[in-house]
Coordinates of C-alpha atoms in Angstrom, one line a residue:
Chain P
X1 CA 7.0 27.4 2.1
X2 CA 8.9 24.6 3.9
X3 CA 6.8 21.8 5.3
X4 CA 7.1 18.5 7.1
X5 CA 3.6 17.1 7.1
X6 CA 2.6 13.4 7.5
X7 CA 3.7 11.8 4.2
X8 CA 0.2 11.3 2.8
X9 CA -0.5 15.0 3.5
X10 CA 2.5 16.4 1.7
X11 CA 1.1 16.3 -1.8
X12 CA -2.2 18.0 -1.0
X13 CA -0.4 20.7 1.0
X14 CA 1.9 21.4 -1.9
X15 CA -1.0 22.0 -4.2
X16 CA -2.4 24.7 -1.8
X17 CA 1.0 26.3 -1.5
X18 CA 1.6 26.5 -5.2
X19 CA -2.0 27.7 -5.8
X20 CA -1.2 30.5 -3.4
X21 CA 1.8 31.5 -5.6
X22 CA 4.6 30.2 -3.4
X23 CA 7.3 27.6 -4.0
X24 CA 7.1 24.5 -1.9
X25 CA 9.9 22.6 -0.1
X26 CA 8.8 19.3 1.6
X27 CA 10.4 16.6 3.5
X28 CA 10.7 13.3 1.6
X29 CA 8.9 11.2 0.6
X30 CA 7.0 13.9 -1.3
X31 CA 4.0 11.7 -2.2
X32 CA 2.3 8.5 -1.2
X33 CA 0.5 7.8 -4.5
X34 CA 1.0 8.3 -8.2
X35 CA -2.2 10.4 -8.3
X36 CA -0.7 12.9 -5.9
X37 CA 2.4 13.1 -8.1
X38 CA 0.3 13.6 -11.2
X39 CA -1.6 16.5 -9.5
X40 CA 1.7 18.1 -8.5
X41 CA 3.1 17.8 -11.9
X42 CA 0.0 19.5 -13.3
X43 CA 0.1 22.2 -10.7
X44 CA 3.8 23.0 -11.4
X45 CA 3.0 23.3 -15.1
X46 CA 0.0 25.5 -14.4
X47 CA 1.6 27.8 -11.8
X48 CA 5.3 27.8 -12.6
X49 CA 6.0 27.2 -8.9
X50 CA 8.5 24.7 -7.6
X51 CA 7.8 21.5 -5.7
X52 CA 11.2 20.7 -4.2
X53 CA 12.0 17.8 -1.9
X54 CA 14.4 17.4 1.0
X55 CA 16.2 14.2 0.0
X56 CA 18.4 14.7 3.1
X57 CA 20.5 11.5 2.8
X58 CA 22.3 13.1 -0.2
X59 CA 21.7 16.8 0.2
X60 CA 22.5 17.1 3.9
X61 CA 25.5 14.6 4.1
X62 CA 28.9 16.0 3.3
X63 CA 30.4 12.7 2.1
X64 CA 27.4 12.2 -0.3
X65 CA 27.9 15.8 -1.6
X66 CA 31.6 15.1 -2.1
X67 CA 30.9 11.8 -3.8
X68 CA 28.9 13.6 -6.4
X69 CA 31.8 16.0 -7.0
X70 CA 34.2 13.1 -7.5
X71 CA 31.9 11.3 -9.8
X72 CA 31.3 14.4 -11.9
X73 CA 35.1 14.9 -12.1
X74 CA 35.5 11.4 -13.5
X75 CA 37.3 10.0 -10.5
X76 CA 35.9 6.5 -11.0
X77 CA 35.1 6.6 -14.7
X78 CA 31.6 5.7 -15.9
X79 CA 29.2 4.7 -13.1
X80 CA 28.0 1.1 -13.6
X81 CA 26.3 0.4 -10.2
X82 CA 25.1 2.2 -7.2
X83 CA 24.4 0.1 -4.1
X84 CA 22.8 1.5 -1.0
X85 CA 22.1 0.2 2.5
X86 CA 19.7 2.3 4.5
X87 CA 19.2 0.7 7.9
X88 CA 17.3 2.8 10.5
X89 CA 16.6 2.4 14.2
X90 CA 13.0 1.7 14.8
X91 CA 12.6 3.4 18.3
X92 CA 9.0 2.3 18.2
X93 CA 8.0 3.9 21.5
X94 CA 8.8 7.4 20.3
X95 CA 7.0 7.0 16.9
X96 CA 3.6 8.7 16.3
X97 CA 0.6 6.4 15.2
X98 CA 0.9 7.4 11.5
X99 CA 4.3 5.8 11.4
X100 CA 2.7 2.4 11.6
X101 CA -0.2 3.1 9.2
X102 CA 0.6 2.2 5.6
X103 CA -1.9 4.6 4.1
X104 CA -0.2 7.4 5.9
X105 CA 3.5 6.6 5.7
X106 CA 3.2 5.1 2.2
X107 CA 5.3 1.9 2.6
X108 CA 9.1 1.5 3.3
X109 CA 10.2 1.8 -0.3
X110 CA 8.2 5.0 -0.8
X111 CA 9.4 6.4 2.6
X112 CA 13.1 5.7 3.3
X113 CA 13.6 4.1 -0.1
X114 CA 13.1 7.5 -1.7
X115 CA 16.5 8.6 -0.5
X116 CA 18.1 5.6 -2.2
X117 CA 16.4 6.0 -5.5
X118 CA 17.2 9.7 -5.6
X119 CA 20.9 8.9 -5.0
X120 CA 20.9 6.2 -7.6
X121 CA 19.5 8.6 -10.2
X122 CA 22.0 11.3 -9.2
X123 CA 25.2 9.3 -9.1
X124 CA 24.4 7.5 -12.4
X125 CA 23.3 10.7 -14.0
X126 CA 20.1 9.0 -15.2
X127 CA 17.0 10.8 -16.3
X128 CA 14.9 7.7 -15.9
X129 CA 15.0 4.0 -14.8
X130 CA 13.0 0.9 -14.7
X131 CA 12.2 -1.0 -11.5
X132 CA 13.3 -4.6 -12.0
X133 CA 12.5 -6.0 -8.6
X134 CA 10.9 -4.7 -5.5
X135 CA 10.0 -6.5 -2.2
X136 CA 8.9 -5.6 1.3
X137 CA 8.4 -7.7 4.4
X138 CA 7.6 -7.5 8.0
X139 CA 10.1 -10.0 9.4
X140 CA 10.0 -9.3 13.1
X141 CA 7.3 -6.9 14.2
X142 CA 3.9 -8.7 14.3
X143 CA 2.7 -6.2 16.8
X144 CA 2.7 -3.5 14.0
X145 CA 1.0 -5.4 11.2
X146 CA 1.3 -2.5 8.7
X147 CA 4.9 -1.8 9.4
X148 CA 7.3 -2.9 6.7
X149 CA 10.5 -3.5 8.5
X150 CA 12.4 -4.5 5.4
X151 CA 12.4 -3.4 1.8
X152 CA 14.7 -3.8 -1.2
X153 CA 14.6 -2.9 -4.9
X154 CA 16.7 -3.3 -8.1
X155 CA 16.6 -0.7 -10.8
X156 CA 18.2 -0.2 -14.1
X157 CA 19.0 3.4 -15.2
X158 CA 18.5 4.7 -18.7
X159 CA 22.4 4.9 -18.8
X160 CA 22.5 1.1 -18.5
X161 CA 23.8 1.3 -14.9
X162 CA 22.4 -1.0 -12.3
X163 CA 21.0 -0.1 -8.9
X164 CA 20.2 -2.0 -5.8
X165 CA 19.2 -0.9 -2.3
X166 CA 18.0 -2.4 1.0
X167 CA 16.2 -0.4 3.6
X168 CA 15.2 -1.7 7.0
X169 CA 14.3 -0.9 10.6
X170 CA 16.8 -3.3 12.2
X171 CA 19.6 -1.0 13.5
X172 CA 20.6 -2.7 16.7
X173 CA 20.7 -0.8 20.0
X174 CA 24.4 -1.2 20.2
X175 CA 25.2 0.9 17.2
X176 CA 26.5 4.4 18.1
X177 CA 24.0 6.1 15.8
X178 CA 20.6 5.7 14.2
X179 CA 21.8 3.8 11.1
X180 CA 24.9 2.5 9.4
X181 CA 24.0 4.1 6.0
X182 CA 26.3 3.0 3.2
X183 CA 26.6 3.9 -0.5
X184 CA 28.9 2.1 -2.8
X185 CA 29.4 3.6 -6.3
X186 CA 31.1 1.3 -8.7
X187 CA 32.7 2.8 -11.8
X188 CA 34.7 1.5 -14.7
X189 CA 37.9 3.0 -13.2
X190 CA 37.3 2.8 -9.5
X191 CA 34.8 2.8 -6.7
X192 CA 33.7 4.9 -3.8
X193 CA 32.2 3.7 -0.5
X194 CA 30.4 6.2 1.8
X195 CA 30.1 5.3 5.5
X196 CA 27.7 8.2 6.0
X197 CA 26.8 8.2 9.6
X198 CA 29.4 6.1 11.4
X199 CA 32.5 4.0 10.7
X200 CA 31.6 1.0 12.8
X201 CA 33.9 0.2 15.7
X202 CA 36.4 2.7 14.2
X203 CA 35.0 6.2 14.4
X204 CA 31.7 7.7 15.6
X205 CA 32.1 10.6 13.1
X206 CA 30.2 10.2 9.9
X207 CA 31.1 11.4 6.5
X208 CA 33.9 8.8 5.9
X209 CA 34.6 8.4 2.2
X210 CA 36.8 5.6 0.8
X211 CA 38.0 5.9 -2.8
X212 CA 39.9 3.2 -4.7
X213 CA 41.1 3.9 -8.2
X214 CA 44.0 3.0 -10.5
X215 CA 46.5 4.8 -8.2
X216 CA 45.6 3.6 -4.7
X217 CA 43.3 3.6 -1.8
X218 CA 42.2 6.8 -0.1
X219 CA 40.2 7.5 3.1
X220 CA 38.7 11.0 3.4
X221 CA 37.2 12.3 6.7
X222 CA 34.8 14.9 5.4
X223 CA 32.7 16.1 8.4
X224 CA 32.8 19.9 8.4
X225 CA 34.8 20.1 5.2
X226 CA 32.4 20.1 2.4
X227 CA 29.3 22.0 3.3
X228 CA 25.8 21.8 1.9
X229 CA 25.5 23.7 -1.3
X230 CA 22.0 22.6 -2.0
X231 CA 20.3 25.1 0.3
X232 CA 21.9 28.3 -0.9
X233 CA 21.4 27.1 -4.5
X234 CA 17.7 26.4 -3.8
X235 CA 17.2 29.9 -2.5
X236 CA 18.8 31.4 -5.5
X237 CA 16.7 29.1 -7.7
X238 CA 13.6 30.5 -6.1
X239 CA 14.7 34.0 -6.6
X240 CA 16.1 33.6 -10.1
X241 CA 13.7 30.8 -11.4
X242 CA 16.7 28.6 -12.2
X243 CA 17.3 24.9 -11.5
X244 CA 20.9 24.6 -10.1
X245 CA 20.1 22.9 -6.8
X246 CA 17.9 20.2 -8.4
X247 CA 15.7 20.1 -11.4
X248 CA 12.0 19.7 -10.9
X249 CA 12.0 16.6 -13.1
X250 CA 14.7 14.9 -11.0
X251 CA 12.8 15.5 -7.8
X252 CA 9.6 14.1 -9.4
X253 CA 11.3 11.2 -11.2
X254 CA 12.8 10.0 -7.9
X255 CA 9.4 10.2 -6.4
X256 CA 7.7 8.4 -9.3
X257 CA 10.2 5.5 -9.1
X258 CA 9.8 5.0 -5.4
X259 CA 6.0 4.9 -5.8
X260 CA 6.4 2.4 -8.7
X261 CA 8.7 0.2 -6.7
X262 CA 6.3 0.3 -3.7
X263 CA 3.3 -0.7 -6.0
X264 CA 5.4 -3.5 -7.5
X265 CA 6.3 -4.8 -4.1
X266 CA 2.7 -4.7 -3.0
X267 CA 1.6 -6.5 -6.1
X268 CA 4.2 -9.2 -5.5
X269 CA 3.0 -9.6 -1.9
X270 CA -0.5 -10.3 -3.1
X271 CA 0.8 -13.0 -5.5
Chain D
X1 CA 40.6 -37.1 -6.2
X2 CA 41.1 -33.4 -6.2
X3 CA 40.8 -31.5 -9.5
X4 CA 40.9 -28.0 -10.9
X5 CA 39.8 -28.5 -14.6
X6 CA 38.4 -25.9 -16.9
X7 CA 34.8 -25.3 -15.6
X8 CA 33.0 -27.1 -18.3
X9 CA 35.3 -30.1 -17.8
X10 CA 34.6 -30.5 -14.1
X11 CA 31.3 -32.4 -14.4
X12 CA 32.5 -35.0 -16.9
X13 CA 35.8 -35.6 -14.9
X14 CA 33.7 -36.1 -11.7
X15 CA 31.7 -38.8 -13.4
X16 CA 34.9 -40.7 -14.3
X17 CA 36.3 -40.3 -10.8
X18 CA 33.1 -41.6 -9.2
X19 CA 32.8 -44.4 -11.7
X20 CA 36.3 -45.5 -10.6
X21 CA 35.1 -45.7 -7.0
X22 CA 36.7 -42.5 -5.7
X23 CA 35.3 -39.4 -4.0
X24 CA 35.7 -36.2 -6.0
X25 CA 36.7 -32.7 -4.8
X26 CA 36.6 -30.0 -7.5
X27 CA 37.2 -26.3 -7.6
X28 CA 34.0 -24.2 -8.0
X29 CA 32.0 -23.8 -10.1
X30 CA 31.3 -27.5 -10.2
X31 CA 29.2 -27.5 -13.4
X32 CA 28.4 -25.3 -16.4
X33 CA 25.0 -26.8 -17.2
X34 CA 22.0 -28.3 -15.5
X35 CA 22.5 -31.5 -17.5
X36 CA 26.0 -32.0 -15.9
X37 CA 24.4 -31.5 -12.5
X38 CA 21.7 -34.1 -13.2
X39 CA 24.4 -36.6 -14.4
X40 CA 26.4 -36.0 -11.2
X41 CA 23.4 -36.4 -8.9
X42 CA 22.6 -39.7 -10.7
X43 CA 26.2 -40.9 -10.3
X44 CA 26.3 -40.0 -6.6
X45 CA 23.1 -42.0 -6.1
X46 CA 24.4 -44.9 -8.1
X47 CA 27.9 -45.1 -6.7
X48 CA 27.6 -43.7 -3.2
X49 CA 30.6 -41.5 -3.9
X50 CA 31.0 -37.8 -3.0
X51 CA 31.1 -34.9 -5.4
X52 CA 32.4 -32.1 -3.2
X53 CA 33.1 -28.5 -4.1
X54 CA 35.8 -26.0 -3.1
X55 CA 33.7 -23.0 -2.3
X56 CA 36.8 -21.2 -1.1
X57 CA 35.3 -17.8 -0.4
X58 CA 33.6 -19.3 2.7
X59 CA 35.6 -22.5 3.4
X60 CA 39.0 -21.0 3.1
X61 CA 38.4 -17.5 4.7
X62 CA 38.7 -17.4 8.5
X63 CA 36.3 -14.5 8.9
X64 CA 33.7 -16.3 6.9
X65 CA 34.1 -19.5 9.0
X66 CA 33.8 -17.4 12.2
X67 CA 30.7 -15.6 10.9
X68 CA 29.1 -19.1 10.5
X69 CA 29.9 -19.9 14.1
X70 CA 28.5 -16.6 15.3
X71 CA 25.3 -17.0 13.3
X72 CA 24.8 -20.5 14.6
X73 CA 25.3 -19.3 18.1
X74 CA 22.5 -16.8 17.7
X75 CA 24.7 -13.7 17.9
X76 CA 22.5 -11.7 15.4
X77 CA 19.2 -13.5 15.9
X78 CA 17.4 -14.9 12.8
X79 CA 19.1 -14.1 9.5
X80 CA 16.9 -12.0 7.3
X81 CA 19.3 -11.0 4.6
X82 CA 22.7 -11.9 3.2
X83 CA 24.3 -9.4 0.9
X84 CA 27.5 -10.1 -1.0
X85 CA 30.0 -8.1 -3.0
X86 CA 32.4 -10.1 -5.0
X87 CA 34.7 -7.8 -7.1
X88 CA 37.7 -9.5 -8.7
X89 CA 40.7 -8.1 -10.6
X90 CA 40.6 -9.0 -14.3
X91 CA 44.3 -9.3 -15.0
X92 CA 43.3 -10.0 -18.6
X93 CA 46.9 -10.6 -19.8
X94 CA 47.5 -13.5 -17.5
X95 CA 44.2 -15.3 -18.2
X96 CA 44.0 -18.4 -20.4
X97 CA 41.7 -18.4 -23.5
X98 CA 38.9 -20.4 -21.8
X99 CA 38.5 -17.5 -19.3
X100 CA 36.9 -15.5 -22.1
X101 CA 34.8 -18.2 -23.7
X102 CA 31.3 -18.4 -22.2
X103 CA 30.8 -22.1 -23.1
X104 CA 33.9 -23.0 -21.1
X105 CA 33.7 -20.7 -18.0
X106 CA 29.9 -20.8 -17.8
X107 CA 29.1 -17.2 -17.2
X108 CA 29.9 -14.9 -14.3
X109 CA 27.0 -15.9 -12.1
X110 CA 27.9 -19.6 -12.5
X111 CA 31.6 -18.9 -12.0
X112 CA 32.3 -16.4 -9.3
X113 CA 28.6 -16.1 -8.4
X114 CA 28.7 -19.7 -7.1
X115 CA 30.6 -18.6 -4.0
X116 CA 27.9 -16.0 -3.3
X117 CA 25.0 -18.4 -3.6
X118 CA 26.8 -21.0 -1.4
X119 CA 27.3 -18.4 1.3
X120 CA 23.7 -17.2 1.1
X121 CA 22.4 -20.8 1.6
X122 CA 24.9 -21.4 4.4
X123 CA 24.3 -18.3 6.5
X124 CA 20.5 -18.4 6.1
X125 CA 20.4 -22.1 6.8
X126 CA 18.3 -22.6 3.8
X127 CA 17.7 -25.9 2.0
X128 CA 16.5 -24.2 -1.2
X129 CA 15.8 -20.8 -2.7
X130 CA 14.2 -19.1 -5.7
X131 CA 16.0 -16.8 -8.0
X132 CA 14.0 -13.6 -8.2
X133 CA 16.3 -11.6 -10.5
X134 CA 19.5 -12.3 -12.3
X135 CA 21.4 -10.0 -14.7
X136 CA 24.8 -10.0 -16.4
X137 CA 26.6 -7.4 -18.6
X138 CA 29.7 -6.5 -20.4
X139 CA 30.0 -2.9 -19.5
X140 CA 33.6 -2.1 -20.4
X141 CA 35.4 -4.9 -22.2
X142 CA 34.3 -5.0 -25.9
X143 CA 37.6 -6.6 -26.8
X144 CA 36.3 -9.8 -25.0
X145 CA 32.8 -10.1 -26.3
X146 CA 32.0 -13.3 -24.3
X147 CA 33.3 -11.9 -21.0
X148 CA 30.6 -10.9 -18.5
X149 CA 32.3 -8.2 -16.4
X150 CA 29.3 -7.7 -14.2
X151 CA 26.6 -9.9 -12.7
X152 CA 24.0 -9.7 -10.0
X153 CA 21.2 -11.7 -8.6
X154 CA 18.5 -11.6 -6.0
X155 CA 17.3 -14.8 -4.3
X156 CA 14.7 -15.7 -1.6
X157 CA 15.5 -18.6 0.7
X158 CA 13.0 -21.1 1.8
X159 CA 13.4 -19.6 5.3
X160 CA 12.0 -16.3 3.9
X161 CA 15.4 -14.6 4.0
X162 CA 16.5 -12.4 1.2
X163 CA 19.7 -12.5 -0.7
X164 CA 21.5 -10.2 -3.1
X165 CA 24.9 -10.2 -4.6
X166 CA 27.0 -8.5 -7.1
X167 CA 30.1 -10.0 -8.8
X168 CA 32.3 -8.1 -11.2
X169 CA 35.8 -7.8 -12.8
X170 CA 36.3 -4.1 -11.9
X171 CA 38.8 -4.2 -9.0
X172 CA 41.0 -1.1 -9.7
X173 CA 44.8 -1.5 -9.9
X174 CA 45.2 0.7 -6.9
X175 CA 43.6 -1.8 -4.5
X176 CA 46.1 -3.7 -2.3
X177 CA 44.6 -7.1 -3.2
X178 CA 42.6 -8.9 -5.8
X179 CA 39.2 -7.9 -4.6
X180 CA 37.4 -6.1 -1.8
X181 CA 35.1 -9.0 -1.0
X182 CA 32.4 -8.2 1.5
X183 CA 29.5 -10.1 3.1
X184 CA 26.9 -8.4 5.2
X185 CA 24.6 -10.7 7.2
X186 CA 21.6 -8.9 8.6
X187 CA 19.7 -10.5 11.5
X188 CA 16.8 -9.6 13.7
X189 CA 19.1 -8.8 16.6
X190 CA 22.3 -7.5 14.9
X191 CA 24.5 -7.7 11.8
X192 CA 27.9 -8.9 10.7
X193 CA 30.1 -7.3 8.0
X194 CA 33.0 -9.3 6.7
X195 CA 35.9 -7.4 5.0
X196 CA 37.3 -10.6 3.7
X197 CA 40.5 -9.8 1.9
X198 CA 41.3 -6.2 2.8
X199 CA 40.1 -3.3 5.0
X200 CA 40.4 -0.5 2.5
X201 CA 42.8 2.3 3.3
X202 CA 43.0 0.8 6.9
X203 CA 44.6 -2.6 6.9
X204 CA 46.0 -4.9 4.2
X205 CA 45.2 -7.9 6.3
X206 CA 42.0 -9.6 5.5
X207 CA 39.6 -11.4 7.8
X208 CA 38.3 -8.3 9.5
X209 CA 34.9 -9.0 11.1
X210 CA 32.6 -6.3 12.3
X211 CA 29.7 -7.3 14.6
X212 CA 27.0 -4.9 15.8
X213 CA 24.4 -6.2 18.2
X214 CA 22.2 -5.0 21.1
X215 CA 25.3 -4.4 23.3
X216 CA 27.7 -2.6 21.1
X217 CA 30.1 -2.6 18.1
X218 CA 32.9 -5.1 17.8
X219 CA 35.9 -5.4 15.4
X220 CA 37.6 -8.8 15.3
X221 CA 40.9 -9.3 13.4
X222 CA 40.7 -13.0 12.7
X223 CA 43.6 -13.8 10.4
X224 CA 45.4 -16.9 11.8
X225 CA 43.0 -17.3 14.7
X226 CA 40.2 -19.4 13.3
X227 CA 41.6 -22.1 11.0
X228 CA 39.8 -24.0 8.3
X229 CA 37.9 -26.9 9.7
X230 CA 36.4 -27.9 6.4
X231 CA 39.4 -29.8 5.1
X232 CA 39.9 -32.0 8.1
X233 CA 36.2 -32.7 8.3
X234 CA 36.1 -33.6 4.6
X235 CA 38.8 -36.2 5.0
X236 CA 37.0 -37.7 7.9
X237 CA 33.7 -37.6 5.9
X238 CA 35.5 -39.6 3.2
X239 CA 36.8 -42.1 5.6
X240 CA 33.7 -42.5 7.7
X241 CA 31.0 -41.7 5.0
X242 CA 29.6 -38.9 7.1
X243 CA 28.6 -35.3 6.0
X244 CA 30.0 -33.0 8.6
X245 CA 32.1 -30.8 6.3
X246 CA 29.2 -30.1 3.9
X247 CA 26.2 -32.2 2.8
X248 CA 26.1 -33.4 -0.8
X249 CA 22.7 -31.8 -1.2
X250 CA 24.1 -28.4 -0.1
X251 CA 26.9 -28.5 -2.6
X252 CA 24.6 -29.5 -5.3
X253 CA 21.9 -27.0 -4.4
X254 CA 24.3 -24.1 -4.5
X255 CA 25.4 -25.3 -7.9
X256 CA 21.9 -25.7 -9.2
X257 CA 20.9 -22.1 -8.1
X258 CA 23.9 -20.5 -9.8
X259 CA 23.1 -22.4 -13.0
X260 CA 19.5 -21.3 -12.7
X261 CA 20.5 -17.7 -12.1
X262 CA 22.8 -17.8 -15.1
X263 CA 20.1 -19.1 -17.3
X264 CA 17.7 -16.5 -16.1
X265 CA 20.2 -13.8 -16.9
X266 CA 20.8 -15.1 -20.4
X267 CA 17.1 -15.3 -21.0
X268 CA 16.6 -11.7 -19.8
X269 CA 19.5 -10.6 -22.1
X270 CA 17.7 -12.1 -25.2
X271 CA 14.6 -10.2 -24.2

């Protein structure tokens, strides 16, 4: 069962789906509280069903898929930092009321930050991480008091690698798409930059990958050339009870860390 | 008197220069300890001389100068974040011994991090900031046990703006220059990206500025078009006892914050 409920409804719906004997595939963020995550972990253990998550900013972006292949092939050595920028256009007039209600959307680190943390775990190959810093703010939208228009976090993976990301709702109207998403993966032998959705003032096509290593600089235009292996793998995983598309633990760990980052940011806010 | 001593010698030399009745202009980082900074503050107060610092990554980079003009003119609204990437090529074989001795070079956040903190204060227009997170590491150079090949810090300006930077010695040999320095300045109405020394796989010329605002995307190639007003202003400041090039307090505050970040990182390292 594939679903795209309001964020705070995704966990409870998943419990019903798994109790009915079906695997569940939800849009991110998969939970808005650690209690929901704990309930889902318990239900997966009890039912053997899957609770999979559509972390689209890696799974459904060809340059991000290819970056994973390059990293796994050792193109940049050992990954020591993943840096992510996740700006989004607010388009306030077209947003439903839940978008501005913190209890429903879960906070910016939980919501759009979840992509960033999933990518950090994936590219570093980490099984776990600690949140070292997390902050949210409403810099310029007093008319929406529960909107967080800016968020950032720093994490350290159990591999030792460092992670930092910023997410925000400040994409200017003059940008040719909804957000100038970037990922920079720094390794001991080189680095990769993804210009995921646009190459500003250069090319409106997304999926531009820049690789620098010991031999030179490369620019790869990847739109239409890589595909999206996740979806076919997920269907086979459901049929064959395997975990090739994504492990259950990876999906849950990314969710857990975004919830912990969000809680830390809210604690910091209250002094 | 202009000087480029070993970092831990810069403060003591400055005291002698000012005691002799001359203004002092030193390469960054201007100090390797808070005690040196305190002594310089006292000497400036006692002598009326200047202790100026060559923060070259802003003062001697035309795109960085122009970014300051754009920000001041309101091109991106109020600055809410400055993000900096300061990778450098190690070129270990050509480095003198002090480069690898922590007591002499002062740590990576103090050394190359000083540029980043100075830029953060400048673009946000901040008079002060707090260091929220600071970390250093030696990921891949065990042969140089006192080298920090990676450093990062998060700061919050007294304007409320956020700052993050990463500095490292991991520029791969295949890059066409010594470092792919970037600065991203996010404002409420737009953002600026500086590709300061190269535009990877596109253009070996530096000083490429990308501006996105409410009206569109712009790419400016600025090499040879902006100039370096700091130096002429500094000479006039010395002659006329003014502070147009840079205030003494700004130069010292950037130094103070990089020393505080470095101390915080070392404390974190020792648990």
